[in-house]
Short mmCIF file of C-alpha atoms in Angstrom, two decimals:
data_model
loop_
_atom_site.label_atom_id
_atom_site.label_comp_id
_atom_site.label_asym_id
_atom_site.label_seq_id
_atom_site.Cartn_x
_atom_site.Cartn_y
_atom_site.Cartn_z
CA UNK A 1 -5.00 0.46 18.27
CA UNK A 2 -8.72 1.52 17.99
CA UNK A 3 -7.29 5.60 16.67
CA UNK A 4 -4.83 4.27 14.72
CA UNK A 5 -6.80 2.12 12.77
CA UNK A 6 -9.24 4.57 12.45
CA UNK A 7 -6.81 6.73 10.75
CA UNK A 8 -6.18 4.91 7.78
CA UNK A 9 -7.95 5.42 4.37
CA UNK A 10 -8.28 2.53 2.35
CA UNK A 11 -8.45 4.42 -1.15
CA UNK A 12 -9.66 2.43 -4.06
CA UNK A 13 -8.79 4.43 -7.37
CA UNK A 14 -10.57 3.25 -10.67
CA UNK A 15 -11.44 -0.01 -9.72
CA UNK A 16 -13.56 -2.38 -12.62
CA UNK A 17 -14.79 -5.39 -10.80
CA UNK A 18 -17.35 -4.80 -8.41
CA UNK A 19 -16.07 -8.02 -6.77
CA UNK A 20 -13.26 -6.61 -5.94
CA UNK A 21 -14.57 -3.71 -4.07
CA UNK A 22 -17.04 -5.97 -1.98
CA UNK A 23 -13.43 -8.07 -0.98
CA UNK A 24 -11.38 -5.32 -0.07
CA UNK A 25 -14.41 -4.02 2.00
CA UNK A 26 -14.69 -7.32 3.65
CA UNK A 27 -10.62 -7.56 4.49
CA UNK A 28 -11.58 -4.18 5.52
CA UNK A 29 -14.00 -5.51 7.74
CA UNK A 30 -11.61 -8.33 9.29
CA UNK A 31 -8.90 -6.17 10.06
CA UNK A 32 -10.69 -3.14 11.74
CA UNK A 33 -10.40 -0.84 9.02
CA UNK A 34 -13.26 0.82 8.57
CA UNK A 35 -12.65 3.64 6.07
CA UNK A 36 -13.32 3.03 2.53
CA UNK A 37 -12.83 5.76 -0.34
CA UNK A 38 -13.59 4.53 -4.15
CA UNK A 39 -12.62 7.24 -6.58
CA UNK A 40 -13.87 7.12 -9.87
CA UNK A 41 -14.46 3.58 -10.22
CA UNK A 42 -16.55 1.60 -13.25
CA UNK A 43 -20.17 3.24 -11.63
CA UNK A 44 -21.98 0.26 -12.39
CA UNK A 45 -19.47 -1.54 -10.30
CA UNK A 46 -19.56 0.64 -7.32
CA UNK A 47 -23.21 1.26 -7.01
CA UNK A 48 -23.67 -2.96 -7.24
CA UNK A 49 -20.90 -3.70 -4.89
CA UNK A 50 -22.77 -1.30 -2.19
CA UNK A 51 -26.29 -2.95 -2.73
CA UNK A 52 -25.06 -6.46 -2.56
CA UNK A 53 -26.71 -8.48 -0.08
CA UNK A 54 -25.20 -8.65 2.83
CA UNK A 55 -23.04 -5.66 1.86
CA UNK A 56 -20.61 -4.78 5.32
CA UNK A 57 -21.11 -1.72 7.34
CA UNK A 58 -17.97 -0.18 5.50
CA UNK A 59 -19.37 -0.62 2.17
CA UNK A 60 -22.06 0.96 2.82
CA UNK A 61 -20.48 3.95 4.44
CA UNK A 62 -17.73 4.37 1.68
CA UNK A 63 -16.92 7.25 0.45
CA UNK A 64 -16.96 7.92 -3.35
CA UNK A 65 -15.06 10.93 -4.55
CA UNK A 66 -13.90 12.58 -8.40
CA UNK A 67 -10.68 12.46 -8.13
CA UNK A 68 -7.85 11.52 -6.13
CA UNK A 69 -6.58 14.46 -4.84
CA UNK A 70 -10.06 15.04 -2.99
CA UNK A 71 -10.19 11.54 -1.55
CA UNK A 72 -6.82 11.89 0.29
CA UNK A 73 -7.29 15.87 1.22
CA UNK A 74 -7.40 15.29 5.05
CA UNK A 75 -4.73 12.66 4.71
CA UNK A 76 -1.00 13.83 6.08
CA UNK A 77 0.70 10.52 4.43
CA UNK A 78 0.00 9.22 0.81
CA UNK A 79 1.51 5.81 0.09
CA UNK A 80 0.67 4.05 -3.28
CA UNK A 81 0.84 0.24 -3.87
CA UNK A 82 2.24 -1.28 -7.05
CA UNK A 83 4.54 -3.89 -8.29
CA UNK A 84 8.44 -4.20 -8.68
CA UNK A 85 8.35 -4.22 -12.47
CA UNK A 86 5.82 -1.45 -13.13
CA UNK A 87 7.19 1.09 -14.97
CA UNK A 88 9.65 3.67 -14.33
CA UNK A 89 10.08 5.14 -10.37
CA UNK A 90 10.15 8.06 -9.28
CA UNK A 91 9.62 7.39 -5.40
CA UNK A 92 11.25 5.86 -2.26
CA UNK A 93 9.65 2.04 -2.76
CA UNK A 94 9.23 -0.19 0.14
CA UNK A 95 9.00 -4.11 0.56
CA UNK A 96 5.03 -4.53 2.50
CA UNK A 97 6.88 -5.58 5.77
CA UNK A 98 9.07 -2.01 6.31
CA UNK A 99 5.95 0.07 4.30
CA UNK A 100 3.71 -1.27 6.91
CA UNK A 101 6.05 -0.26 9.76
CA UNK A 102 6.33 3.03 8.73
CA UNK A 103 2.75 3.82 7.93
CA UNK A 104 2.16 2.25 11.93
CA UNK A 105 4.17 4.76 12.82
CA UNK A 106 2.23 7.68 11.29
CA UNK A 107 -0.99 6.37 12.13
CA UNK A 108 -0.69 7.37 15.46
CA UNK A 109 -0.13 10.39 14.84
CA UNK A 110 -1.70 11.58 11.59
CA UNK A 111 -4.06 10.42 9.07
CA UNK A 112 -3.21 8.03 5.86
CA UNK A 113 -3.92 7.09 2.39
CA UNK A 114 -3.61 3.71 1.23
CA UNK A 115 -3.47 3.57 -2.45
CA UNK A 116 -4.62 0.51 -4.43
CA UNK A 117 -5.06 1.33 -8.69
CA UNK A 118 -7.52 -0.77 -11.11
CA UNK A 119 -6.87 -4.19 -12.21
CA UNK A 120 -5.61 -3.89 -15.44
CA UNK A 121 -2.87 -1.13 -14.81
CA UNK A 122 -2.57 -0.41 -11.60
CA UNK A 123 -1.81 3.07 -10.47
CA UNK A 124 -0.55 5.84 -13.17
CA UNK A 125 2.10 8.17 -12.89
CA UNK A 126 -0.86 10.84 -12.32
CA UNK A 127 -2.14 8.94 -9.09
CA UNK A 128 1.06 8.22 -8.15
CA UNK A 129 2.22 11.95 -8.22
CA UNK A 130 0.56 12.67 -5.24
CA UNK A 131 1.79 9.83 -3.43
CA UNK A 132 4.95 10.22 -0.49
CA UNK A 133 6.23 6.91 -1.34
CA UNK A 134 5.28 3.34 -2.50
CA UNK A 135 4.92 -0.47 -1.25
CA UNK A 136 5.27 -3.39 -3.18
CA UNK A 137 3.73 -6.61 -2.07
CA UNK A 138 7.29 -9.35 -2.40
CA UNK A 139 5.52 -11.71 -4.95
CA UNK A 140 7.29 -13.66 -7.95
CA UNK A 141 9.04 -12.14 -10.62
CA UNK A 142 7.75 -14.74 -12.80
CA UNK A 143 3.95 -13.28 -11.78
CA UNK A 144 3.71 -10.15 -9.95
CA UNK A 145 0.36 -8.95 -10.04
CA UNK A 146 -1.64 -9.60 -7.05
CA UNK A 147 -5.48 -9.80 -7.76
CA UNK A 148 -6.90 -6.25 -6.05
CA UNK A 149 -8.95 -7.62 -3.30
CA UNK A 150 -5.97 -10.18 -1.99
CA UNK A 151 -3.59 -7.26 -2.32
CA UNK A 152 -5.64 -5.20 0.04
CA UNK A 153 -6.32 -8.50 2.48
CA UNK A 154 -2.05 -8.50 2.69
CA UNK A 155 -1.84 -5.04 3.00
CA UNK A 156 -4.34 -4.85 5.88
CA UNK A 157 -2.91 -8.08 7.37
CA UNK A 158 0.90 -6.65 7.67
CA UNK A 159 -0.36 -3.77 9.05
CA UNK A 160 -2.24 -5.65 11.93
CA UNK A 161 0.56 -7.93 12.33
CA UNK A 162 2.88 -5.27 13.41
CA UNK A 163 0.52 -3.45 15.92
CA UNK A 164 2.53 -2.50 19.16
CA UNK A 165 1.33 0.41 21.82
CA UNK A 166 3.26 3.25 19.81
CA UNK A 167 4.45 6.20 22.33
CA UNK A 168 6.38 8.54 20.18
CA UNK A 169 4.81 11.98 20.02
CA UNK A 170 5.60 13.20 16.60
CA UNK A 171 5.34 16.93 14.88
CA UNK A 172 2.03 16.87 12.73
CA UNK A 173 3.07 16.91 9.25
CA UNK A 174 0.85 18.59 6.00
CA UNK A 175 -2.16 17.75 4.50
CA UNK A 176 -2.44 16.31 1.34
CA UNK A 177 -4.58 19.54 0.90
CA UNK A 178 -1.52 22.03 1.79
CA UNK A 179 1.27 20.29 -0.48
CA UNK A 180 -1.57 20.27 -3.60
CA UNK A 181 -2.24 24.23 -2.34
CA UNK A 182 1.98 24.84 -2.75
CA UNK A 183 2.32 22.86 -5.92
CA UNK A 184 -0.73 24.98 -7.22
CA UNK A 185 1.17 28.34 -6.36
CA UNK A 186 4.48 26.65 -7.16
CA UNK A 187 3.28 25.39 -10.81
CA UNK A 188 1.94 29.20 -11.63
CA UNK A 189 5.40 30.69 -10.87
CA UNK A 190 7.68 28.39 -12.43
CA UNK A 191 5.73 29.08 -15.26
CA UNK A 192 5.25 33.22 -14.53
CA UNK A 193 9.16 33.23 -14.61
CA UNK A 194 9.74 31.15 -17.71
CA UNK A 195 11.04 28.19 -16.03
CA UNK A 196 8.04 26.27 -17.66
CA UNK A 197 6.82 27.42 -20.78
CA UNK A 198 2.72 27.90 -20.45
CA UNK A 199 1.75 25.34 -21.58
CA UNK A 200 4.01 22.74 -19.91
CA UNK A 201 3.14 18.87 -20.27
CA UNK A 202 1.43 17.42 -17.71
CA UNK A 203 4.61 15.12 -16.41
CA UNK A 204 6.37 18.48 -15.57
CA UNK A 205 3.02 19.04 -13.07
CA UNK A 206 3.91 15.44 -11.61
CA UNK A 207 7.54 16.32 -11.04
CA UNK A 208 6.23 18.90 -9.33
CA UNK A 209 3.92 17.21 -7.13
CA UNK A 210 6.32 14.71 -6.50
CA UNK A 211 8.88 17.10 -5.33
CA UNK A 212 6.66 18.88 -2.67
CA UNK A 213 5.58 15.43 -1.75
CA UNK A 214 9.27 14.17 -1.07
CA UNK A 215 9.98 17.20 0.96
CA UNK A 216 8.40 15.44 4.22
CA UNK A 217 6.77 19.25 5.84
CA UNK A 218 5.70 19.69 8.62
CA UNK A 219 2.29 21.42 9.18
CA UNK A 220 3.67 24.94 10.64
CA UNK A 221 6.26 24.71 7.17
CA UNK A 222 3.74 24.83 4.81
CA UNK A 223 2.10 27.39 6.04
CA UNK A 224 5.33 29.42 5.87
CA UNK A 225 6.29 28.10 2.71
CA UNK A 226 2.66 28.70 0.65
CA UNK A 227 3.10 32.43 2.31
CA UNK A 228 6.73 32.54 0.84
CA UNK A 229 5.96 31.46 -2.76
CA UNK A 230 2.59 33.51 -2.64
CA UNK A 231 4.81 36.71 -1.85
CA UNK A 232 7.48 35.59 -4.59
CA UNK A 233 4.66 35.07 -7.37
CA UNK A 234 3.06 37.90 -6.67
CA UNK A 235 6.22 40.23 -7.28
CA UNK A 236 6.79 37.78 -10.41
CA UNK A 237 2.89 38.79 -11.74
CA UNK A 238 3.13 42.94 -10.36
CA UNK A 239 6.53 43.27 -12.75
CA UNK A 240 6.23 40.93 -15.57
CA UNK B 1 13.99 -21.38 -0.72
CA UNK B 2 12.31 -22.87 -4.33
CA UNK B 3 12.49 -26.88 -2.60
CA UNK B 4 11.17 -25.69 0.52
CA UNK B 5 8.13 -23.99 -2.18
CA UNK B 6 7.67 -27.13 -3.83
CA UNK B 7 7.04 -29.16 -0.69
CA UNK B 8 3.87 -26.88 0.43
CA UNK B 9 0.92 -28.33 -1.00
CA UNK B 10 -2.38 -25.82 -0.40
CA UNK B 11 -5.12 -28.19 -0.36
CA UNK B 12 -8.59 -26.87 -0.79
CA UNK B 13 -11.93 -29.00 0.72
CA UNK B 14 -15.14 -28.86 -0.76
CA UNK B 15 -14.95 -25.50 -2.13
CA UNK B 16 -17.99 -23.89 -3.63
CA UNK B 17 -17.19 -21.09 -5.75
CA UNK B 18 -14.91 -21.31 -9.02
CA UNK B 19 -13.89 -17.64 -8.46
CA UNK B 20 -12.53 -18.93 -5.31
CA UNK B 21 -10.47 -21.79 -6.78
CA UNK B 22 -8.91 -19.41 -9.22
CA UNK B 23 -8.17 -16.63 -6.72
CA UNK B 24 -6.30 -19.19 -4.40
CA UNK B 25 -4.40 -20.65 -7.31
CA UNK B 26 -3.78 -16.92 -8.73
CA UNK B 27 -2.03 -16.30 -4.82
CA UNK B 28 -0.59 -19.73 -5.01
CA UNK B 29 1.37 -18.60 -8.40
CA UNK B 30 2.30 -15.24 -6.89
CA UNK B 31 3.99 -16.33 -4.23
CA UNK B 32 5.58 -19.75 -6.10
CA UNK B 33 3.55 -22.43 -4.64
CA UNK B 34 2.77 -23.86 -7.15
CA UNK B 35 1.05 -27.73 -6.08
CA UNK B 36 -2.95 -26.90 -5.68
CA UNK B 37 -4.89 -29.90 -4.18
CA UNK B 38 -8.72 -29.88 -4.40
CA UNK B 39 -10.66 -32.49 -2.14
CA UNK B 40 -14.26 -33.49 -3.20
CA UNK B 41 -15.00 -29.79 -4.69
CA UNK B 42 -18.45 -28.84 -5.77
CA UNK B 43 -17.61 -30.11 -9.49
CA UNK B 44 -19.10 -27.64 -11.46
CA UNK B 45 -16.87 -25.18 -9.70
CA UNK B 46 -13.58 -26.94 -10.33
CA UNK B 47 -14.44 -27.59 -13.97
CA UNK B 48 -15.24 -23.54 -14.45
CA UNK B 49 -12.15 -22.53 -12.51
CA UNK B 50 -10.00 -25.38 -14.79
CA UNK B 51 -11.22 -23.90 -17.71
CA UNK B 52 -11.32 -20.22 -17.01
CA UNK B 53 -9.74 -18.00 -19.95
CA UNK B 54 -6.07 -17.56 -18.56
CA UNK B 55 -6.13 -20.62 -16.13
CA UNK B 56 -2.50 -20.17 -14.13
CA UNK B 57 -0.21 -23.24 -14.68
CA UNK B 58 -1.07 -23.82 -10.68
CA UNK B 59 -4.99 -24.50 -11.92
CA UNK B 60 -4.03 -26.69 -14.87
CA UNK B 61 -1.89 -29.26 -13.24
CA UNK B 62 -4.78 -29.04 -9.80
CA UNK B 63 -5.12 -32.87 -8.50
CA UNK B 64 -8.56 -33.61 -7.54
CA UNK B 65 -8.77 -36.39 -4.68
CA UNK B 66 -12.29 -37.81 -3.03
CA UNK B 67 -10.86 -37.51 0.17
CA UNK B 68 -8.51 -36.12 2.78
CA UNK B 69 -6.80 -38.69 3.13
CA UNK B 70 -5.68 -39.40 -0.08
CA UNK B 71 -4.98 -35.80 -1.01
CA UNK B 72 -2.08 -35.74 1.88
CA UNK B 73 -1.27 -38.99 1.75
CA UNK B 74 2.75 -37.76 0.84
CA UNK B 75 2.35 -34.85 3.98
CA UNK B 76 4.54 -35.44 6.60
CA UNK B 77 2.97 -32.59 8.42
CA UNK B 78 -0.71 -31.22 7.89
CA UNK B 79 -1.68 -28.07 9.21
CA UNK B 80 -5.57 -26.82 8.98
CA UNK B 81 -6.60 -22.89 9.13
CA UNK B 82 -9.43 -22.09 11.15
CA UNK B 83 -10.90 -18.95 12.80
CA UNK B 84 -10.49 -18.41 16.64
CA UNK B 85 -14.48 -19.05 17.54
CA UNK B 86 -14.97 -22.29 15.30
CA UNK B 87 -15.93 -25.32 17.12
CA UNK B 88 -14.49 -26.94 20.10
CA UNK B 89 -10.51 -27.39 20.10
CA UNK B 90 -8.80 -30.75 20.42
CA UNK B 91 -5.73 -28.91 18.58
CA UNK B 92 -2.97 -26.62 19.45
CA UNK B 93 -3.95 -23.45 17.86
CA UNK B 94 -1.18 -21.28 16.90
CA UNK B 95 -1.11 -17.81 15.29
CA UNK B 96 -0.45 -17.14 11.53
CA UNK B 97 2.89 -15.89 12.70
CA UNK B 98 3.72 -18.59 14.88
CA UNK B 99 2.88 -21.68 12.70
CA UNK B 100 3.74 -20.31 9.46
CA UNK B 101 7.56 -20.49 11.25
CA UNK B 102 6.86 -23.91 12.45
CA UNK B 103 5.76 -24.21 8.54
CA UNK B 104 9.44 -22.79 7.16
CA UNK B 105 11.10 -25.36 9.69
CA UNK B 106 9.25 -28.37 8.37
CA UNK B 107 9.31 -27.51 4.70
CA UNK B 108 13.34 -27.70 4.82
CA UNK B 109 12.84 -31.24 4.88
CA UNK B 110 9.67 -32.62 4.41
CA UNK B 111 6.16 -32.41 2.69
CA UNK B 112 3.47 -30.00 4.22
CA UNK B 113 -0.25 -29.74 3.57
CA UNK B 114 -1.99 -26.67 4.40
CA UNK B 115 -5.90 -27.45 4.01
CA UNK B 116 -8.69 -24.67 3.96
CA UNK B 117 -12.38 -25.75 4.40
CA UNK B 118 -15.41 -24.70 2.67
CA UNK B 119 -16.63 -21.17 2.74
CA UNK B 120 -19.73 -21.50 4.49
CA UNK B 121 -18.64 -23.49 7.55
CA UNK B 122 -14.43 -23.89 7.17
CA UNK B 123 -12.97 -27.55 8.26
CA UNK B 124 -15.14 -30.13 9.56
CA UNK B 125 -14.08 -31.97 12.82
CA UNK B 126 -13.10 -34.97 10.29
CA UNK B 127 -11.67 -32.94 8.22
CA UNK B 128 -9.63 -31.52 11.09
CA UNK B 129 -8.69 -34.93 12.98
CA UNK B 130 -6.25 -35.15 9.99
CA UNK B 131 -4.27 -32.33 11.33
CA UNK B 132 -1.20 -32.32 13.69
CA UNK B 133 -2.13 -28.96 14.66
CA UNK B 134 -4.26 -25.55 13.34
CA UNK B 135 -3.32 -21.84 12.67
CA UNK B 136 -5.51 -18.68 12.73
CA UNK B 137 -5.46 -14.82 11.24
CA UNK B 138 -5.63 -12.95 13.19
CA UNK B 139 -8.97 -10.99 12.67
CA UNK B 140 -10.94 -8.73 14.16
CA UNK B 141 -13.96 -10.60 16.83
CA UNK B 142 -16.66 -8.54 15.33
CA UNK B 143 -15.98 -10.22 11.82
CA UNK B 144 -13.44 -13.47 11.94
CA UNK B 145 -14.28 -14.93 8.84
CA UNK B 146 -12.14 -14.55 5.72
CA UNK B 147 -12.68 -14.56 2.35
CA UNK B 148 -11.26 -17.81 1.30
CA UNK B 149 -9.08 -16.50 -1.38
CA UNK B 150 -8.01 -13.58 0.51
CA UNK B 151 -7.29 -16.59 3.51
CA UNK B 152 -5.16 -18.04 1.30
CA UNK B 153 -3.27 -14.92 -0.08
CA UNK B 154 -2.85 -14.05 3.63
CA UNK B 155 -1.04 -17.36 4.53
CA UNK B 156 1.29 -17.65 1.99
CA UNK B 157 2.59 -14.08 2.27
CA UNK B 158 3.09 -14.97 5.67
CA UNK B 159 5.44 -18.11 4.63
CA UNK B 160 7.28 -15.95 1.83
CA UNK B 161 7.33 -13.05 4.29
CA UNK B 162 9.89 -15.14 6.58
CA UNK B 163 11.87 -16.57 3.94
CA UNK B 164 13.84 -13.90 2.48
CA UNK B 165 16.49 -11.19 3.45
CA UNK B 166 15.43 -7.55 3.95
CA UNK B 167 17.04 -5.12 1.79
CA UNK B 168 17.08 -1.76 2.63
CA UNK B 169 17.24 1.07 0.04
CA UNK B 170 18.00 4.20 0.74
CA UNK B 171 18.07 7.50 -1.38
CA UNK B 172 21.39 9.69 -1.01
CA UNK B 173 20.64 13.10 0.97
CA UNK B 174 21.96 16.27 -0.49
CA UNK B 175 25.25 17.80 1.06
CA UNK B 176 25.15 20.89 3.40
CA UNK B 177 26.86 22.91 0.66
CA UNK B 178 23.66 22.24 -1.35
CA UNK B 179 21.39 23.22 0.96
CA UNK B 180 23.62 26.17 1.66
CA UNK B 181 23.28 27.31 -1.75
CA UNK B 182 19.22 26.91 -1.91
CA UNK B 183 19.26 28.84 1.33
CA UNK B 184 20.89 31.99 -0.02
CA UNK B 185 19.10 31.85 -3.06
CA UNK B 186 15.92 31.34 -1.09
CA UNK B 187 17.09 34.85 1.25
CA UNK B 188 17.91 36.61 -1.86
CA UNK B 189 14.53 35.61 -3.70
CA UNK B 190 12.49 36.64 -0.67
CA UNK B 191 14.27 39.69 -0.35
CA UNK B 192 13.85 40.46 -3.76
CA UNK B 193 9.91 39.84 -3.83
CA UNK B 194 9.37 42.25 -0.59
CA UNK B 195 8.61 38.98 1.68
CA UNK B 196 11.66 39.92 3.78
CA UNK B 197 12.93 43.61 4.20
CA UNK B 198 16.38 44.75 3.11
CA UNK B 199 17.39 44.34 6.32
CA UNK B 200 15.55 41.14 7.59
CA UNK B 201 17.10 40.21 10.93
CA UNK B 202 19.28 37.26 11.06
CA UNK B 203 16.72 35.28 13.17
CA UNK B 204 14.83 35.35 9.53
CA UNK B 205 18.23 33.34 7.52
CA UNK B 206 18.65 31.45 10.33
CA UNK B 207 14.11 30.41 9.93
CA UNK B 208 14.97 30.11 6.54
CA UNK B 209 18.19 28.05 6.93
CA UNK B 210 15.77 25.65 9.24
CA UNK B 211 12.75 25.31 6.94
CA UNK B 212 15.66 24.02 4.25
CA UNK B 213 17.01 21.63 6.38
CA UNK B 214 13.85 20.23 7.54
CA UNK B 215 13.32 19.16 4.18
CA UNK B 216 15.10 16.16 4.05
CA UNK B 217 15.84 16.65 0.51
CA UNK B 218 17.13 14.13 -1.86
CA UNK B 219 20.30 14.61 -3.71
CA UNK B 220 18.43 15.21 -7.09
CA UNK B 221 15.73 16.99 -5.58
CA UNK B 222 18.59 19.70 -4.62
CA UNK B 223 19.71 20.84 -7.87
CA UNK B 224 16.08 20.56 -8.91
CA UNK B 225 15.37 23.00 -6.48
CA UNK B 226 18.07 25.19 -7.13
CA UNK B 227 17.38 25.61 -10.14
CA UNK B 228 13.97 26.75 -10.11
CA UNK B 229 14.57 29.08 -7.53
CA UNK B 230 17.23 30.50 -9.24
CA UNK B 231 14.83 31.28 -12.69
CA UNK B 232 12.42 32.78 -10.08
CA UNK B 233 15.30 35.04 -8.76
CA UNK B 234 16.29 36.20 -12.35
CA UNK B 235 12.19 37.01 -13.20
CA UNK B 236 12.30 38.29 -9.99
CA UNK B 237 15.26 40.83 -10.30
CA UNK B 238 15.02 41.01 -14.30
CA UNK B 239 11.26 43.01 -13.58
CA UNK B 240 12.21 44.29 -10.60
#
């Protein structure tokens, strides 16, 4: 239990309330989580969370990083949080209780990204481009929207719930860092062969993303598959 | 599932913090339980969280009682929460899990209090002599002690958690004809670009044919696929 647990990153991405950050740190704490990653939260908020009294061990070691893509680089499995009714999907979306089996699964195995957006608006279509798939925590249509730090406590608390010895031996699937490395390369030569005009709008970027990200590779794939589209663009650039 | 809701009451004892009133009623709402009892709260704090900009419905119609007794005087069944190293036991001690289905069973028929003690030092022994029995989270040795909202956010997921039907959702796959097609249009773009040779073995389609398939690509995600691959093979071949 002690690896898998280790292997999840809780990622906390634009977060306000400095509050907040010092409770999901401390459900954090109770569940034997001990990775924290804040990226680009309200500054103020982050640096007084951290030197709060009594501020926890994770806390303190947390991670703060300028954007989300870096935060989740070494991470093989992205999964965002969010509620039923926010706006249009474009992922797989899970109830908490099957999410949380899922992302057991992988933990033994591989590293993962937990994805939690700010108060007001949750996570955009942006952040949530470079997530696999989402969770939704099963809370009243009438009022939805979970305040941060008890989202993250119910999060952490399914997950723990679930914990059984896990024996499967899986194939390692890609970094977060490999799929962002083919969308890169995959981006320049949809738009080197005129399927996307140069200046394409940033959504067509999150299709993109999203694609890759649905795809499921496995580590040894990417590889081949960067070296494939690498080859392909630069034919595309040598004629055009 | 909405009477069995309605017979929960979540009752609160000496509470300190106003933030902590509103975050249990905010949980309280999320998950419909919607009958908030506070016993002899520090009164400053219930007066703040009462009056709090957006106050939920739950924190409007609060009861306040001066004891215990009084506020669970309609209970058939009162359950307190408590962490596994508090105090000496005279109670059966069940896990979230396990008592929040003994919970479910009693709610069908009757009135349930769930009571949560003061931050600082939880349920007193008099508070807990008026409970049948007590149920824990279960947290981590080296830090046991919850947040109280988070507590509370915790425990009524659990109940909600149990109540309702999973559904699953699933995404169609695309056909083998579709991944067919990608495939040859993959062979003939890599041929094109010089990444295979003229005469690339069939071990290579059959790689190729693999990489597709391991995938797991969505329905949609086909013809997306297709199609960008097959604007790449035109640049491709329109240069060449």
């Amino acid at each position: 239990m002690s690896t898998q647990s280790d292997n999840l990153r809780v990622v906390l991405v634009s977060t306000r309330n400095p509050l907040n950050i010092g409770a999901a740190a401390r459900a954090m704490s109770n569940f034997g989580f001990l990775s924290l990653r804040v990226v680009n939260p309200y500054e103020v908020a982050f640096r007084e969370a951290r030197s709060a009294v009594g501020a926890s061990a994770v806390l303190q070691k947390a991670e703060k990083h300028s954007s989300i893509a870096k935060a989740i680089a070494d991470c093989s499995l992205v999964v965002g949080t969010t509620t039923l009714r926010q706006r249009e999907r474009h992922h797989p979306l899970y109830r908490l209780e099957e999410g949380a089996q899922r992302i057991r699964t992988s933990l033994s195995t591989t590293r993962v990204a937990l994805l939690f957006g700010s108060e007001k608006v949750g996570l955009s279509n942006e952040d949530l481009s470079h997530c696999h798939w989402l969770v939704h925590i099963p809370t009243r249509d009438a009022h939805p929207s979970m305040n941060l730090g008890q989202a993250v406590a119910v999060c952490l608390y399914e997950l723990v719930r679930g914990w059984k010895p896990v024996k499967a031996k899986k194939t390692p699937v890609a970094s977060s860092g490999e799929l962002e490395r083919i969308t890169t390369v995959l981006m320049e030569t949809l738009r080197a062969s005129g399927y996307l005009g140069r200046t394409a709008p940033v959504t067509a970027e999150a299709k993109v993303r999203r694609l890759i990200r649905r795809m499921s590779l496995q580590d040894g794939d990417a590889d081949l598959l960067l070296g494939m589209l690498r080859q392909i663009l630069w034919k595309v650039h040598s004629n055009g």
